[in-house]
Amino acid sequence: MSATGIGASVKRKEDIRFITGKGHYVDDVNRPGQAYAYFLRSPHAHATIDKIDASAALKSKGVVAVLTGADAVADKVGAHIPGWTVHSKDGSPMKVGSFPALAHGKVLYVGDPVAVVIADTYAEARDAGEKLVVDYGVLKPVVELAAAASPGQPQIHDYASNNTVFNWHVGDKASTDAAFAKAAHVTKLDLVNNRTIPNAMEPRAAVAEYDAGSDVITLHTTSQNPHVARVVLSAFQGVAPEHKLRVVAPDVGGGFGSKIFIYNEETVCAWAAKKIDRSIKWTAERTESFLTDAHGRDHVSHAELALDANGKILGLRVHTIANLGAYPSTFWASVPTYLYGILLSGQYDIAAIYCEVDGVYTNTVSVDAVRGAGRPEATFLIERIVEKAAREIGLDPAEFRRQNFVKSFPHQTPVILAYDVGDYVAALDKALALADYKGIGARKAASAAKGKLRGIGFSAYIEACGLAPSQAVGALGGGVGLWESAEVRVNMVGTVEVLTGCHSHGQGHETTYAQLVSSRLGIPLEIVSNDPAATEKVQMGMGTYGSRSGAVGMSAISKALDKIEAKAKKVAGHVLEASEGDIEFKDGKFTVKGTDKSIDFGSVALNAYTAHKFNGQELEPGLKETAFWDPANFTFPAGVHICELEIDPETGVVTIDRWTAVDDFGKLINPMIVEGQVHGGVVHGVGQALMEAAYYDGDGQLLTASYMDYCMPRADNVPSLKVDTIETPCPSNPLGIKGCGEAGAIASPPAVINAITDALGHEDVTMPATPQIVWRAAQKAATKRAAE
C-alpha cells in the first residue's frame, strides 16, 4: 500500500480551503446588477387563498416585480412531481398530485410560499413583502399523524380520500400468521420514530442568471445532484430546455439528504430571472430552513416478534403509519416503503415477515430522505423489539442476537433483498471485546454506589445502499436508473482531472477519488483534481445520496481508469517499440516484459497527444476516457454499535460514557475519512435519540422553528468513540467497497434507547429521551421497584 493510495489515511485535500475560509458557496456568488428575492409564506397550515393584493408592495422602494401562483400558472411553470411510484396492496397507484412552485388557490402547510417579491436589495424585498395583503379562508388542518386517515378528518387533497397516499405491504401475510400461530412467545412493541429536521450547516440558496444573448439560464444552487435538478427543472417544470439550462453546485455545506430535492425557491428564481431579465439571489434564513426543508422520519408503528421455545425468531409483523407531509417530494414514497420495509429482517435469519405501511398526507412540510432514509427507521424498530424480546425470555441480548444472526451467505430475506456477504458474528465479538462487555456488571455497581443508573444497549444494524441497481430500482417504482458516470482526463503534462456526477458536500471526494487515481496510475495525489460542480463540465450523473458515491461513483471511475490504462499501454508500446501485449504497468511505469526498457506515465501522456500512429494502428490522439457503472446489487454495510451510559435519576440527565462501533464497510479507501463519517453519523443519531424533534401544535404551527426550541447535539454530548472495522469485500463492484456515510445515524438511536431502558430496569422511553422524559421514567421505575 502506498502512502497516498487506496487504504491510506490521507488528510483531506479540500480541508485547507474550508478551514481557511476559502470555500466557495452559493451565497458567495454575486452577479452584476443582481436583484434579491423574498418569499412571502403562509402563516396558516390549511387555508384557501381568496385574494392577493400586491398594489402597495409594487409601489415600495426598489421593487422590481411581485409574482404569485397565478403568474406561474400563466407562464406554464410546471409543478414538482415525485421520483418514485408506489402501489397499494390492492394494486392501485398511490394518490398523488403536484407540488406548485408557488401556492395557487390553497396553502397546505405553514411556510408554503404564496408570492415572491423581487427588489434591488433583500431588505427592500422583505419590507415590500410585509405590504402584501393576502385574504385567507382558514381551514381546519390535519396534524396528528395517527389520526390523519381517520373518518371525519379534513380532506387535504381531493384525489386522496382519508388523506391516504397508499396502503403498501411487503412479505407474505399467510406464512407470517402461521409462524405466529406456532410461537411459544410473542413480543409486542409500540414505537414512535420522532420527526427530525436535517439542519445542514449551510442553508439552501439559489442565484439565477439569464443571458438573453444565448437564451441560457444559469442556476447556482445548493444541490446534492445538479444533473437531476437540471432534468427536473427542464423536463417537468418547463423552466428552460435542457440545453439552455446550466446548473452549478459549488461547495455545499452539508446536505444529509435535504438537498437532493428540487424546491420551490430555485424553480422560482430560475423562472423569474428570465421573466425580468435580471439575475436573482435568494438565501434562506434559518427559520425558513426549519419551516421548508424536507423533514425526516415521523413514523408510528406497532410490531410483533414471534419466537419458538428456544428463542429462535420465527416471524415479524409490522404496521406503520408514515407521515408524508402536504406535498409530493423526490424519494417521498420510497423512504417508508422500499427503503424501510425491505430492511426489517435486519441481520437476522427470519423466515416470515409481513409489513404494512400506510402513507398519509398531513398539513406539514414534506417528509423525505434524511441521512439513512428508511434504514434508520427499520433498524430502530427491529433492534428495539429484538432487545425487548431477549429481556422478556431472559436471554443475554448479545447472545440472543448471535443465536439469530444470518450465518451463511448469500442469504435471501423474505422481504425482497438478498444479502451478498457479511460476518455478523465477527463484528459482534470484536465489539464485545472493545466494549469490555464482561466488565459491565462491575461498572453498573460502581455507578449505583454514586446514585446513578448505568445501562448498556446494542444495535446490530444492516443497510442497503450504494443506490442502486437500475433494474431493481425500476422494478420497485423508481423513475430513473441509478447508475453513475465518470470521465478521466489525462492532460498532456500528465495531470489528471476526474469528472463524475457524484457531488461532494462533506464526503471527501477530492481526496478519495484522487487516492484511487494515484493507486491505479502511480502518480502523485497532488496532480489529480476533481470538479463536479457544473452540469456543462460533467456528463450526466445521478448525484450523491444513499452512500453511493464510493460504491457506484468510484466504480465508474475505476472502469474509466481501465480504459485509460489500456490505451496508455498502446502508446507505451509504440514509444518502446514493443507489442502492446508485452507491456507491463506498475507503480506509474510502463516496462517491456523481460527488459529494462521503460517509460513513465507522464511521458506516455505527452506522447498520447504528440504522436499520431502507434504500431501501425490509427488511434485517436489524447488520453481521455468515460465510463458508466450500473451495479448488479445493493451493497450491505453492517455492524454492531454498543452504547454505555449513566442516568442521574434526580434530574433525568443522560451521559453517554462509552461508545463502541465495529462496522463492515468492505474495502476502505481512506480509513480516516471513514472514521470521521462514523463519528458524524453517530452524533446525528444521538441527537435524534436524546434531543432532536420537530413538533407542530394543533393549528399546524411548527413549535421548533429555531435553535432556541430545536436542540442539537454538541461535543460534550458524546464521548470519544472506539471505532473499528471488519472487512468482507463487496462482490458487486470492482473495488469491494460498501459505503459508510449513513451507518452511524442508522445504528445509534436504538443503541441509545436500549441502553436507557436497560438502566431503568426495562422501563420504556420514547425518542427524544429528554431529561424530562427520562426523569419521569426513572421515577416510575423506582416506584415499581419499591412495590416489589
mmCIF file of C-alpha atoms in Angstrom, residues 240-544:
data_model
loop_
_atom_site.group_PDB
_atom_site.id
_atom_site.type_symbol
_atom_site.label_atom_id
_atom_site.label_comp_id
_atom_site.label_asym_id
_atom_site.label_seq_id
_atom_site.Cartn_x
_atom_site.Cartn_y
_atom_site.Cartn_z
ATOM 1 C CA ALA A 240 -35.962 26.086 -19.946
ATOM 2 C CA PRO A 241 -34.953 23.424 -22.468
ATOM 3 C CA GLU A 242 -32.179 21.284 -21.018
ATOM 4 C CA HIS A 243 -29.543 22.618 -23.450
ATOM 5 C CA LYS A 244 -30.494 26.150 -22.391
ATOM 6 C CA LEU A 245 -30.099 25.490 -18.682
ATOM 7 C CA ARG A 246 -26.869 25.258 -16.688
ATOM 8 C CA VAL A 247 -26.947 24.107 -13.073
ATOM 9 C CA VAL A 248 -23.905 24.807 -10.914
ATOM 10 C CA ALA A 249 -23.475 23.389 -7.418
ATOM 11 C CA PRO A 250 -20.246 24.776 -5.914
ATOM 12 C CA ASP A 251 -19.118 23.850 -2.412
ATOM 13 C CA VAL A 252 -22.143 22.649 -0.473
ATOM 14 C CA GLY A 253 -22.110 22.915 3.304
ATOM 15 C CA GLY A 254 -23.797 19.653 4.192
ATOM 16 C CA GLY A 255 -26.970 18.095 2.925
ATOM 17 C CA PHE A 256 -27.922 14.943 4.858
ATOM 18 C CA GLY A 257 -30.414 14.211 2.081
ATOM 19 C CA SER A 258 -32.256 17.520 2.335
ATOM 20 C CA LYS A 259 -30.513 18.959 -0.743
ATOM 21 C CA ILE A 260 -31.434 16.096 -3.060
ATOM 22 C CA PHE A 261 -34.812 17.576 -3.848
ATOM 23 C CA ILE A 262 -35.962 20.348 -6.174
ATOM 24 C CA TYR A 263 -37.590 23.019 -4.038
ATOM 25 C CA ASN A 264 -39.876 25.932 -4.857
ATOM 26 C CA GLU A 265 -37.257 28.624 -4.442
ATOM 27 C CA GLU A 266 -34.732 27.517 -7.067
ATOM 28 C CA THR A 267 -37.557 26.901 -9.534
ATOM 29 C CA VAL A 268 -38.988 30.364 -8.937
ATOM 30 C CA CYS A 269 -35.603 32.113 -9.104
ATOM 31 C CA ALA A 270 -34.735 30.442 -12.418
ATOM 32 C CA TRP A 271 -38.139 31.259 -13.934
ATOM 33 C CA ALA A 272 -38.199 34.816 -12.598
ATOM 34 C CA ALA A 273 -34.643 35.635 -13.721
ATOM 35 C CA LYS A 274 -35.661 35.124 -17.329
ATOM 36 C CA LYS A 275 -39.016 36.821 -16.827
ATOM 37 C CA ILE A 276 -37.471 40.063 -15.563
ATOM 38 C CA ASP A 277 -34.173 39.618 -17.462
ATOM 39 C CA ARG A 278 -32.117 40.151 -14.331
ATOM 40 C CA SER A 279 -30.077 37.945 -12.018
ATOM 41 C CA ILE A 280 -31.843 36.986 -8.781
ATOM 42 C CA LYS A 281 -30.337 35.849 -5.490
ATOM 43 C CA TRP A 282 -32.035 34.118 -2.572
ATOM 44 C CA THR A 283 -30.540 32.649 0.593
ATOM 45 C CA ALA A 284 -32.754 31.047 3.210
ATOM 46 C CA GLU A 285 -32.953 32.476 6.676
ATOM 47 C CA ARG A 286 -32.545 29.776 9.289
ATOM 48 C CA THR A 287 -36.218 29.810 10.257
ATOM 49 C CA GLU A 288 -37.098 29.306 6.584
ATOM 50 C CA SER A 289 -34.898 26.211 6.652
ATOM 51 C CA PHE A 290 -36.725 24.855 9.665
ATOM 52 C CA LEU A 291 -40.093 25.515 8.036
ATOM 53 C CA THR A 292 -39.440 24.418 4.463
ATOM 54 C CA ASP A 293 -36.526 21.968 4.214
ATOM 55 C CA ALA A 294 -37.889 18.433 3.918
ATOM 56 C CA HIS A 295 -38.113 16.797 7.342
ATOM 57 C CA GLY A 296 -37.263 13.195 8.177
ATOM 58 C CA ARG A 297 -38.534 10.060 9.961
ATOM 59 C CA ASP A 298 -42.009 10.539 11.608
ATOM 60 C CA HIS A 299 -43.438 7.026 11.938
ATOM 61 C CA VAL A 300 -45.932 5.475 14.329
ATOM 62 C CA SER A 301 -45.562 1.678 14.399
ATOM 63 C CA HIS A 302 -46.816 -1.462 16.068
ATOM 64 C CA ALA A 303 -44.538 -4.506 15.843
ATOM 65 C CA GLU A 304 -44.760 -8.108 16.979
ATOM 66 C CA LEU A 305 -41.991 -10.709 17.090
ATOM 67 C CA ALA A 306 -42.682 -14.462 17.266
ATOM 68 C CA LEU A 307 -40.208 -16.815 19.000
ATOM 69 C CA ASP A 308 -40.053 -20.557 19.479
ATOM 70 C CA ALA A 309 -39.331 -22.170 22.851
ATOM 71 C CA ASN A 310 -35.570 -21.927 22.282
ATOM 72 C CA GLY A 311 -35.560 -18.232 21.441
ATOM 73 C CA LYS A 312 -35.346 -18.659 17.669
ATOM 74 C CA ILE A 313 -37.115 -15.848 15.815
ATOM 75 C CA LEU A 314 -39.925 -17.284 13.711
ATOM 76 C CA GLY A 315 -41.666 -14.238 12.338
ATOM 77 C CA LEU A 316 -42.125 -10.471 12.426
ATOM 78 C CA ARG A 317 -45.157 -8.387 11.604
ATOM 79 C CA VAL A 318 -45.282 -4.629 11.471
ATOM 80 C CA HIS A 319 -47.862 -1.944 10.852
ATOM 81 C CA THR A 320 -46.542 1.576 10.307
ATOM 82 C CA ILE A 321 -48.230 4.906 9.662
ATOM 83 C CA ALA A 322 -45.790 7.179 7.833
ATOM 84 C CA ASN A 323 -46.177 10.941 7.670
ATOM 85 C CA LEU A 324 -45.537 12.241 4.143
ATOM 86 C CA GLY A 325 -46.440 15.867 4.776
ATOM 87 C CA ALA A 326 -48.506 18.038 2.459
ATOM 88 C CA TYR A 327 -46.894 17.641 -0.960
ATOM 89 C CA PRO A 328 -45.058 15.006 -3.027
ATOM 90 C CA SER A 329 -41.275 15.037 -2.943
ATOM 91 C CA THR A 330 -38.499 13.162 -4.758
ATOM 92 C CA PHE A 331 -37.927 9.990 -2.663
ATOM 93 C CA TRP A 332 -41.004 10.716 -0.536
ATOM 94 C CA ALA A 333 -42.882 7.495 -1.386
ATOM 95 C CA SER A 334 -39.886 5.138 -1.366
ATOM 96 C CA VAL A 335 -38.466 6.062 2.043
ATOM 97 C CA PRO A 336 -41.181 4.446 4.209
ATOM 98 C CA THR A 337 -41.661 1.537 1.789
ATOM 99 C CA TYR A 338 -38.771 0.179 -0.263
ATOM 100 C CA LEU A 339 -36.091 1.780 1.899
ATOM 101 C CA TYR A 340 -37.815 0.658 5.110
ATOM 102 C CA GLY A 341 -39.952 -2.460 4.831
ATOM 103 C CA ILE A 342 -37.391 -4.497 2.924
ATOM 104 C CA LEU A 343 -34.760 -3.881 5.646
ATOM 105 C CA LEU A 344 -36.879 -5.231 8.502
ATOM 106 C CA SER A 345 -35.098 -8.579 8.549
ATOM 107 C CA GLY A 346 -32.067 -6.769 9.952
ATOM 108 C CA GLN A 347 -29.110 -9.088 10.500
ATOM 109 C CA TYR A 348 -31.459 -11.888 11.497
ATOM 110 C CA ASP A 349 -32.487 -15.146 9.869
ATOM 111 C CA ILE A 350 -36.253 -14.636 9.970
ATOM 112 C CA ALA A 351 -38.325 -16.976 7.830
ATOM 113 C CA ALA A 352 -41.516 -14.929 7.700
ATOM 114 C CA ILE A 353 -42.070 -11.167 7.695
ATOM 115 C CA TYR A 354 -45.127 -9.127 6.826
ATOM 116 C CA CYS A 355 -45.126 -5.337 6.876
ATOM 117 C CA GLU A 356 -47.922 -2.894 6.119
ATOM 118 C CA VAL A 357 -47.293 0.837 5.695
ATOM 119 C CA ASP A 358 -49.984 3.497 5.425
ATOM 120 C CA GLY A 359 -48.561 6.676 3.920
ATOM 121 C CA VAL A 360 -50.654 9.721 4.785
ATOM 122 C CA TYR A 361 -50.876 13.404 3.976
ATOM 123 C CA THR A 362 -50.782 15.974 6.767
ATOM 124 C CA ASN A 363 -50.660 19.770 6.816
ATOM 125 C CA THR A 364 -46.923 19.798 7.498
ATOM 126 C CA VAL A 365 -43.878 20.228 5.294
ATOM 127 C CA SER A 366 -42.977 17.198 3.170
ATOM 128 C CA VAL A 367 -41.133 14.305 4.806
ATOM 129 C CA ASP A 368 -38.407 12.790 2.646
ATOM 130 C CA ALA A 369 -34.917 11.330 2.794
ATOM 131 C CA VAL A 370 -32.712 12.368 5.713
ATOM 132 C CA ARG A 371 -29.428 10.556 6.400
ATOM 133 C CA GLY A 372 -30.232 6.867 6.136
ATOM 134 C CA ALA A 373 -33.757 7.406 4.772
ATOM 135 C CA GLY A 374 -35.896 4.462 5.867
ATOM 136 C CA ARG A 375 -32.973 2.364 7.055
ATOM 137 C CA PRO A 376 -32.760 4.166 10.450
ATOM 138 C CA GLU A 377 -36.493 3.644 10.941
ATOM 139 C CA ALA A 378 -36.219 -0.069 10.110
ATOM 140 C CA THR A 379 -33.177 -0.549 12.341
ATOM 141 C CA PHE A 380 -34.816 1.276 15.225
ATOM 142 C CA LEU A 381 -37.836 -0.984 15.045
ATOM 143 C CA ILE A 382 -36.068 -4.327 14.689
ATOM 144 C CA GLU A 383 -33.345 -3.546 17.236
ATOM 145 C CA ARG A 384 -35.811 -2.277 19.826
ATOM 146 C CA ILE A 385 -38.072 -5.306 19.553
ATOM 147 C CA VAL A 386 -35.152 -7.767 19.469
ATOM 148 C CA GLU A 387 -33.798 -6.178 22.661
ATOM 149 C CA LYS A 388 -37.193 -6.370 24.326
ATOM 150 C CA ALA A 389 -37.694 -9.983 23.278
ATOM 151 C CA ALA A 390 -34.332 -11.006 24.730
ATOM 152 C CA ARG A 391 -35.211 -9.400 28.044
ATOM 153 C CA GLU A 392 -38.662 -10.983 28.163
ATOM 154 C CA ILE A 393 -37.325 -14.524 27.721
ATOM 155 C CA GLY A 394 -34.329 -13.939 29.977
ATOM 156 C CA LEU A 395 -31.532 -14.228 27.407
ATOM 157 C CA ASP A 396 -28.463 -12.008 27.238
ATOM 158 C CA PRO A 397 -29.201 -9.525 24.424
ATOM 159 C CA ALA A 398 -25.836 -10.129 22.767
ATOM 160 C CA GLU A 399 -26.268 -13.891 22.793
ATOM 161 C CA PHE A 400 -29.881 -13.634 21.617
ATOM 162 C CA ARG A 401 -28.646 -11.687 18.619
ATOM 163 C CA ARG A 402 -25.808 -14.132 17.977
ATOM 164 C CA GLN A 403 -28.264 -17.032 18.068
ATOM 165 C CA ASN A 404 -30.497 -15.436 15.443
ATOM 166 C CA PHE A 405 -27.886 -13.877 13.119
ATOM 167 C CA VAL A 406 -27.666 -14.862 9.472
ATOM 168 C CA LYS A 407 -24.564 -17.026 9.311
ATOM 169 C CA SER A 408 -24.335 -18.199 5.693
ATOM 170 C CA PHE A 409 -24.271 -16.128 2.521
ATOM 171 C CA PRO A 410 -25.759 -15.285 0.129
ATOM 172 C CA HIS A 411 -28.952 -15.015 2.149
ATOM 173 C CA GLN A 412 -32.393 -14.379 0.697
ATOM 174 C CA THR A 413 -34.641 -12.474 3.091
ATOM 175 C CA PRO A 414 -38.435 -12.845 2.931
ATOM 176 C CA VAL A 415 -38.706 -9.142 2.059
ATOM 177 C CA ILE A 416 -37.046 -8.931 -1.389
ATOM 178 C CA LEU A 417 -33.388 -8.292 -0.516
ATOM 179 C CA ALA A 418 -30.638 -10.875 -0.987
ATOM 180 C CA TYR A 419 -27.644 -10.193 1.273
ATOM 181 C CA ASP A 420 -24.420 -10.997 -0.577
ATOM 182 C CA VAL A 421 -21.676 -11.221 2.082
ATOM 183 C CA GLY A 422 -21.120 -10.496 5.753
ATOM 184 C CA ASP A 423 -19.806 -11.780 9.053
ATOM 185 C CA TYR A 424 -22.158 -10.513 11.743
ATOM 186 C CA VAL A 425 -20.755 -12.757 14.481
ATOM 187 C CA ALA A 426 -17.232 -11.419 13.926
ATOM 188 C CA ALA A 427 -18.437 -7.828 14.258
ATOM 189 C CA LEU A 428 -20.319 -8.670 17.466
ATOM 190 C CA ASP A 429 -17.359 -10.462 19.016
ATOM 191 C CA LYS A 430 -14.998 -7.599 18.218
ATOM 192 C CA ALA A 431 -17.446 -5.033 19.595
ATOM 193 C CA LEU A 432 -17.962 -7.009 22.820
ATOM 194 C CA ALA A 433 -14.215 -7.171 23.388
ATOM 195 C CA LEU A 434 -13.655 -3.472 22.661
ATOM 196 C CA ALA A 435 -16.553 -2.505 24.924
ATOM 197 C CA ASP A 436 -15.315 -4.731 27.781
ATOM 198 C CA TYR A 437 -18.777 -6.257 27.982
ATOM 199 C CA LYS A 438 -17.619 -8.682 30.666
ATOM 200 C CA GLY A 439 -16.989 -5.752 32.981
ATOM 201 C CA ILE A 440 -20.430 -4.152 32.707
ATOM 202 C CA GLY A 441 -21.631 -5.655 35.987
ATOM 203 C CA ALA A 442 -18.827 -4.024 37.941
ATOM 204 C CA ARG A 443 -19.377 -0.711 36.200
ATOM 205 C CA LYS A 444 -23.112 -0.824 36.977
ATOM 206 C CA ALA A 445 -22.308 -1.419 40.632
ATOM 207 C CA ALA A 446 -19.851 1.493 40.673
ATOM 208 C CA SER A 447 -22.498 3.794 39.160
ATOM 209 C CA ALA A 448 -25.110 2.623 41.673
ATOM 210 C CA ALA A 449 -22.735 3.470 44.505
ATOM 211 C CA LYS A 450 -22.779 7.069 43.216
ATOM 212 C CA GLY A 451 -26.571 7.125 42.983
ATOM 213 C CA LYS A 452 -26.506 6.756 39.182
ATOM 214 C CA LEU A 453 -28.112 4.210 36.881
ATOM 215 C CA ARG A 454 -25.886 2.604 34.236
ATOM 216 C CA GLY A 455 -27.149 0.824 31.149
ATOM 217 C CA ILE A 456 -25.764 -0.787 28.029
ATOM 218 C CA GLY A 457 -27.513 -1.030 24.696
ATOM 219 C CA PHE A 458 -26.842 -2.843 21.430
ATOM 220 C CA SER A 459 -27.636 -2.096 17.828
ATOM 221 C CA ALA A 460 -26.814 -4.687 15.171
ATOM 222 C CA TYR A 461 -27.699 -2.797 12.008
ATOM 223 C CA ILE A 462 -27.648 -3.502 8.304
ATOM 224 C CA GLU A 463 -28.425 -1.162 5.448
ATOM 225 C CA ALA A 464 -28.956 -1.496 1.731
ATOM 226 C CA CYS A 465 -27.131 1.320 -0.010
ATOM 227 C CA GLY A 466 -24.917 2.050 -2.963
ATOM 228 C CA LEU A 467 -28.080 3.262 -4.660
ATOM 229 C CA ALA A 468 -28.711 1.451 -6.808
ATOM 230 C CA PRO A 469 -29.159 -1.277 -9.407
ATOM 231 C CA SER A 470 -31.254 0.328 -12.137
ATOM 232 C CA GLN A 471 -33.148 -2.875 -12.849
ATOM 233 C CA ALA A 472 -34.106 -3.241 -9.184
ATOM 234 C CA VAL A 473 -34.957 0.436 -8.835
ATOM 235 C CA GLY A 474 -37.199 0.290 -11.877
ATOM 236 C CA ALA A 475 -38.974 -2.828 -10.622
ATOM 237 C CA LEU A 476 -39.579 -1.125 -7.276
ATOM 238 C CA GLY A 477 -41.078 2.036 -8.767
ATOM 239 C CA GLY A 478 -38.083 4.312 -9.324
ATOM 240 C CA GLY A 479 -38.493 6.833 -12.113
ATOM 241 C CA VAL A 480 -34.866 6.612 -13.312
ATOM 242 C CA GLY A 481 -31.958 4.210 -13.167
ATOM 243 C CA LEU A 482 -29.374 4.991 -10.520
ATOM 244 C CA TRP A 483 -26.167 4.281 -12.427
ATOM 245 C CA GLU A 484 -23.247 6.687 -12.286
ATOM 246 C CA SER A 485 -20.875 8.181 -14.828
ATOM 247 C CA ALA A 486 -17.224 9.157 -14.778
ATOM 248 C CA GLU A 487 -14.731 10.814 -17.080
ATOM 249 C CA VAL A 488 -10.983 10.684 -16.549
ATOM 250 C CA ARG A 489 -8.971 13.291 -18.471
ATOM 251 C CA VAL A 490 -5.219 12.869 -18.613
ATOM 252 C CA ASN A 491 -3.699 16.146 -19.734
ATOM 253 C CA MET A 492 -0.604 16.470 -21.941
ATOM 254 C CA VAL A 493 1.649 17.129 -18.935
ATOM 255 C CA GLY A 494 0.347 14.098 -17.045
ATOM 256 C CA THR A 495 -2.014 15.799 -14.633
ATOM 257 C CA VAL A 496 -5.414 14.155 -14.273
ATOM 258 C CA GLU A 497 -8.923 15.550 -13.970
ATOM 259 C CA VAL A 498 -11.719 13.353 -12.627
ATOM 260 C CA LEU A 499 -15.274 14.336 -13.505
ATOM 261 C CA THR A 500 -18.253 12.492 -12.077
ATOM 262 C CA GLY A 501 -21.925 13.080 -11.418
ATOM 263 C CA CYS A 502 -21.443 12.412 -7.707
ATOM 264 C CA HIS A 503 -21.321 15.727 -5.865
ATOM 265 C CA SER A 504 -19.332 16.214 -2.681
ATOM 266 C CA HIS A 505 -20.880 18.029 0.245
ATOM 267 C CA GLY A 506 -18.615 16.800 3.011
ATOM 268 C CA GLN A 507 -17.719 13.263 1.928
ATOM 269 C CA GLY A 508 -14.108 13.975 0.929
ATOM 270 C CA HIS A 509 -14.380 13.107 -2.776
ATOM 271 C CA GLU A 510 -11.451 15.299 -3.766
ATOM 272 C CA THR A 511 -9.224 13.113 -1.618
ATOM 273 C CA THR A 512 -10.655 9.628 -2.065
ATOM 274 C CA TYR A 513 -11.102 9.944 -5.815
ATOM 275 C CA ALA A 514 -7.511 11.170 -6.079
ATOM 276 C CA GLN A 515 -6.353 8.216 -3.977
ATOM 277 C CA LEU A 516 -7.977 5.806 -6.411
ATOM 278 C CA VAL A 517 -6.344 7.500 -9.392
ATOM 279 C CA SER A 518 -2.997 7.701 -7.595
ATOM 280 C CA SER A 519 -3.125 3.988 -6.797
ATOM 281 C CA ARG A 520 -4.089 2.958 -10.303
ATOM 282 C CA LEU A 521 -1.806 5.254 -12.291
ATOM 283 C CA GLY A 522 1.100 5.522 -9.861
ATOM 284 C CA ILE A 523 1.091 9.319 -9.868
ATOM 285 C CA PRO A 524 1.221 11.822 -7.009
ATOM 286 C CA LEU A 525 -2.044 12.696 -5.304
ATOM 287 C CA GLU A 526 -1.365 16.387 -5.845
ATOM 288 C CA ILE A 527 -1.694 16.236 -9.629
ATOM 289 C CA VAL A 528 -5.227 14.783 -9.532
ATOM 290 C CA SER A 529 -8.224 17.126 -9.381
ATOM 291 C CA ASN A 530 -11.971 16.622 -9.137
ATOM 292 C CA ASP A 531 -14.606 19.216 -10.090
ATOM 293 C CA PRO A 532 -18.243 18.056 -10.249
ATOM 294 C CA ALA A 533 -19.770 21.493 -9.790
ATOM 295 C CA ALA A 534 -21.310 22.382 -13.157
ATOM 296 C CA THR A 535 -23.529 20.356 -15.474
ATOM 297 C CA GLU A 536 -21.823 21.665 -18.614
ATOM 298 C CA LYS A 537 -18.465 20.307 -17.412
ATOM 299 C CA VAL A 538 -19.595 16.848 -16.365
ATOM 300 C CA GLN A 539 -21.668 14.342 -18.306
ATOM 301 C CA MET A 540 -24.995 13.272 -16.857
ATOM 302 C CA GLY A 541 -24.782 11.728 -13.392
ATOM 303 C CA MET A 542 -27.227 10.857 -10.649
ATOM 304 C CA GLY A 543 -25.744 12.641 -7.614
ATOM 305 C CA THR A 544 -24.723 11.844 -4.067
#
